Amino acid sequence: MSAKARRGEAVVETRGLSMHFGGVRAVDQVDFTLYDKELRCLIGPNGAGKSTFFKCLTGQLRPTHGEVTIRGRETTGAEPHEIAGLGVGIKTQVPNVFDGVTVEENLWLAARRWHGAARARSLTAEVLERLRLGDIRRSLVGRLAHGQRQWVELGMVVAMEPWLVLLDEPAAGMTHEETARTAEIILEINEMAALIVVEHDMQFIRMISRTVTLFHEGRILMEDTMDAISADARAREIYLGRSA
Amino acid sequence: MDQVAALVIQLAYGVANLALISLGLAIIFGMMRVINLAHGEFLMLGGYTVVVATNNGVNLWIAMLILAPLVVGVIGVVVERLLIRWLYGRMVDTLLATWGLSLLLIGIVTSIFGASTATTVSVPIGVIRIGEYSVSGYDLFLIGVTLGLLGAVYAVLKLTKLGLVARGTMQNAEMASALGVSTSRIYMITFGLGAAVTGLAGGLLAPVTGVLPTIGATYIAKAFITVISGGASILAGTAAGSVLLGLVNGIFSFLTGPTFGEVALLLAAIVLLRLMPRGITGRFFRKSL
Amino acid sequence: MGGSLRELRPTLVWALIGVIFTLFAPSVLQLFTIINLTTAIALAVLALSLALVWGYGGILCFGQVAFFGLGAYAYTIGAINFGGSTWAILVAVMVASAFAAALGYFIFYGRVSDVYLGVITLTVTLILYSLIRRTSGPEYKIGNALLGGFNGVSSPPLNAPWDARAILFPEQVFYVAMAALIILYVFVGWLVTTHFGRVCVAIRENETRAELLGYDTRLYKLGIFTIGAGVAAIGGVLFCNGVGRVTPDVFSLYNAALTIIWVIVGGRGTLIGPIGATFGLFYLTASLGGQSVFNNNLVLGIILILFVLLVPKGVAPTLIDWTRRRSRPAGRERRRRRARPEGGA
Ligand SMILES: Nc1ncnc2c1ncn2[C@@H]1O[C@H](COP(=O)(O)OP(=O)(O)OP(=O)(O)O)[C@@H](O)[C@H]1O
Ligand SMILES: [Mg+2]
């Protein structure tokens, strides 16, 4: 735990968080803390429970045991829109976007939830620019390539102006260039918000990483810098040895 | 004492009747997650099969117990091949297509037999006396048949290879098709089986209710809520749904008359769904058949 | 807010066509046709309500006709008791909306899924049907109004606002019906361009995402469902004025199916499509009339199956796609800028 930069209050805390599906313990007794303005990467092999952990944080799943506290407020079992209302934005692993409407409309819907009409319009324009979506703003999201859909979703998260951002595999299916740009955006977001980023792409993690948490079979195996984790024999065995 | 016995039999008949008219729907829903909106018309076709067959001199029992399920089962397979299989994975479209089928079947039967039918079949078993009270022997027979039918479906699901594969498909269709089980064939057999059970029910009820092209509408409301309240498990769902709703219906009908019995049944189902959106077996007995 | 005039332009064009038709129809058409047309207009209002709830809200309501029928009954009973139609119209809208709100609470807050929702709303309709059919005895009475079982109740005609003696002539009822249809059409057309309407479309597209953005989707669905029921109720009021009475048949399975067919044929995601389909099918079924070989059930069943299999989007969206594709090479840029996909007419 050496590299943990304590830059303020704890914004996310879970105590004994567990999510069981029948016999499968997707998340098992997880104690996790994230501090204000922190950028945390979450890694772990397929099926380690990372996405399930996110779903418990955002209220998409009601945990079997344990509790979640966000900015001092207990949110276990709260509705997703209530948690979003606290200022939590998430990009899900399978892109959740509004396929039948335009890119611009997607962003506007995110901005308008939290801002008045005028600010929502200017915020939409800002995000279009920032994520370089201007050229395709009138296109239907359903017709876009996977990478672009990822950005539309990222754009929606940005347009919410959240102070806590959860990103589940934001660079999946992107070109090298797009991945680099995504890393830049993430660092930009981090100036205003705390982040948890799930990724499999080690190079990408090295671009953005501070502290890395390693998930395995629903539990936190270790929490350290990327270099320390790469050096750890156990971690190499369960994860790095296989996919990196 | 006699009154209690008569009342119990009446309640049991109410429960069995719900189970009987719902079982075919539950089979198709449980395995394919498809609500067959033409379910009422399958019941209607079972009834017409019996009427037409007996008018042509076929023995009533053969018409009810053999011809009705056979004819409607074959119709089910044909419908699955011609219509349903083009729509797998498109739940809403499947629902709409079966609704179209429902109208089409009403239309065809009306063109052939007219909007009303003069011929009926009389109830083949007379009344049985319990002290001062009398109960319909045919009601008792139907209770027995329903129990037998539930047992038979249980045996098929539990003991046969078809049942094993079908249960696998039920749990996880993608997994089953990845394992090389032909889901398409399973669906065809399921739809045929569900239709056959429905045809049998329609045939058995024809002597009680008579037949009309539009008679399906009188059954489906009850069948739908039974299956939806029961949830996706075929047998446990049907049983739980019909026991709960049959008792509610029976007790309220006894207290306030049949009009409000049906309303109470609906209200019970809606409150139930607020509490358990995926039905009773979505919440309890999840692993059951 | 949305709702800019530019977005509403197609809607207003259709509304203008409707106004012109209203002004000239009575001088061209016979009285009998006008009376018949009033019934079709009432049904078009019903189609409009489902086009909103299903086409834009994505709510698979198979029982929209329940609110239509409740509106018709509430109006009739209200008008008999009040001795005039003004408050009765209001009562009709309130009853249907309140019923929808109560039902919707259980459905949306229980997070009942699509398929269940369709089946439950249909079941509610069928149970209303069998319930009201059984009310033939003299004991089934609300105020002065006998419910009359399967014979139904004869509906007092509309009168001028707050003047129960000024009963409207059939021609005037036609004007009222057309005015109601046009006003409701523009209202719904406007509603779907507001923030509320756009969120409803977003929920239709992806409910999870809408929730993760912080929208309470249950509330929006309940809202659009309730508004849709109110619109359907006005259709019911017009319907019992066109026909002269209301019977339990308004709740029948056949009518429930018909409503769905208008929206499927006309196309989900447009308003003018289902309205057009209603008039088209109204005259098709009327022309099939008495003969029994190709009865209405048969024809509608075939239409429904063919549309689901071959034209699942419906006529209007297919036509829009087609004209867009044809005119693309020349006017691509201009068109793109103008097209907001959910802002069809
Ligand atoms: N809704 C569910 N029902 C049953 N099991 C589930 C469900 N969701 C997840 N699981 C199981 O929980 C475990 C953890 O899954 P999860 O998606 O959280 O893993 P992950 O770490 O995100 O994996 P990946 O890197 O592949 O995205 C897996 O074994 C998965 O099969
Ligand atoms: Mg994952």
GROMACS .gro file of C-alpha atoms in nm, chain A residues 58 60 79-81 84 88 90-92 96-102 105 108-110 112-114 117 138 140 153 156 160, chain C residues 1-2 111 194-195 198-199 201-206 208-218 336-337 339-342:
model
   60
   58THR     CA    1  -2.384   0.241  -0.933
   60GLN     CA    2  -2.745  -0.154  -1.109
   79GLU     CA    3  -3.160   0.331  -0.728
   80PRO     CA    4  -2.914   0.401  -1.013
   81HIS     CA    5  -3.063   0.744  -1.079
   84ALA     CA    6  -2.608   0.930  -1.052
   88VAL     CA    7  -2.137   0.968  -1.023
   90ILE     CA    8  -2.021   0.554  -1.543
   91LYS     CA    9  -1.920   0.418  -1.880
   92THR     CA   10  -2.029   0.056  -1.888
   96ASN     CA   11  -2.494   0.188  -2.319
   97VAL     CA   12  -2.588   0.464  -2.559
   98PHE     CA   13  -2.907   0.590  -2.719
   99ASP     CA   14  -2.877   0.422  -3.059
  100GLY     CA   15  -3.177   0.570  -3.235
  101VAL     CA   16  -3.085   0.936  -3.183
  102THR     CA   17  -2.795   1.158  -3.285
  105GLU     CA   18  -2.883   1.443  -2.871
  108TRP     CA   19  -2.752   1.695  -2.468
  109LEU     CA   20  -2.957   1.444  -2.271
  110ALA     CA   21  -2.665   1.398  -2.034
  112ARG     CA   22  -2.960   1.872  -1.968
  113ARG     CA   23  -3.020   1.644  -1.671
  114TRP     CA   24  -2.802   1.859  -1.452
  117ALA     CA   25  -3.132   2.482  -2.120
  138ARG     CA   26  -2.578   1.457  -3.662
  140LEU     CA   27  -2.729   0.823  -3.545
  153GLU     CA   28  -2.061   0.723  -2.401
  156MET     CA   29  -2.208   1.158  -2.197
  160MET     CA   30  -2.273   1.511  -1.669
  534MET     CA   31  -3.597   2.312  -2.417
  535GLY     CA   32  -3.673   2.158  -2.752
  644ARG     CA   33  -4.020  -0.287  -1.313
  727THR     CA   34  -3.976   1.897  -2.516
  728HIS     CA   35  -3.717   1.789  -2.263
  731ARG     CA   36  -3.685   1.363  -2.554
  732VAL     CA   37  -3.609   1.185  -2.228
  734VAL     CA   38  -3.743   0.868  -2.637
  735ALA     CA   39  -3.407   0.819  -2.469
  736ILE     CA   40  -3.564   0.573  -2.225
  737ARG     CA   41  -3.715   0.386  -2.517
  738GLU     CA   42  -3.369   0.365  -2.673
  739ASN     CA   43  -3.183   0.257  -2.360
  741THR     CA   44  -3.019   0.166  -1.836
  742ARG     CA   45  -2.831   0.460  -1.981
  743ALA     CA   46  -3.113   0.699  -1.896
  744GLU     CA   47  -3.099   0.581  -1.536
  745LEU     CA   48  -2.723   0.607  -1.521
  746LEU     CA   49  -2.753   0.967  -1.637
  747GLY     CA   50  -2.976   1.028  -1.338
  748TYR     CA   51  -3.324   1.020  -1.488
  749ASP     CA   52  -3.588   0.845  -1.281
  750THR     CA   53  -3.720   0.640  -1.570
  751ARG     CA   54  -4.016   0.503  -1.376
  869ARG     CA   55  -2.853   1.579  -4.251
  870ARG     CA   56  -2.856   1.910  -4.080
  872ALA     CA   57  -3.311   1.560  -3.983
  873ARG     CA   58  -3.364   1.484  -3.619
  874PRO     CA   59  -3.463   1.121  -3.631
  875GLU     CA   60  -3.715   1.127  -3.352
   0.00000   0.00000   0.00000
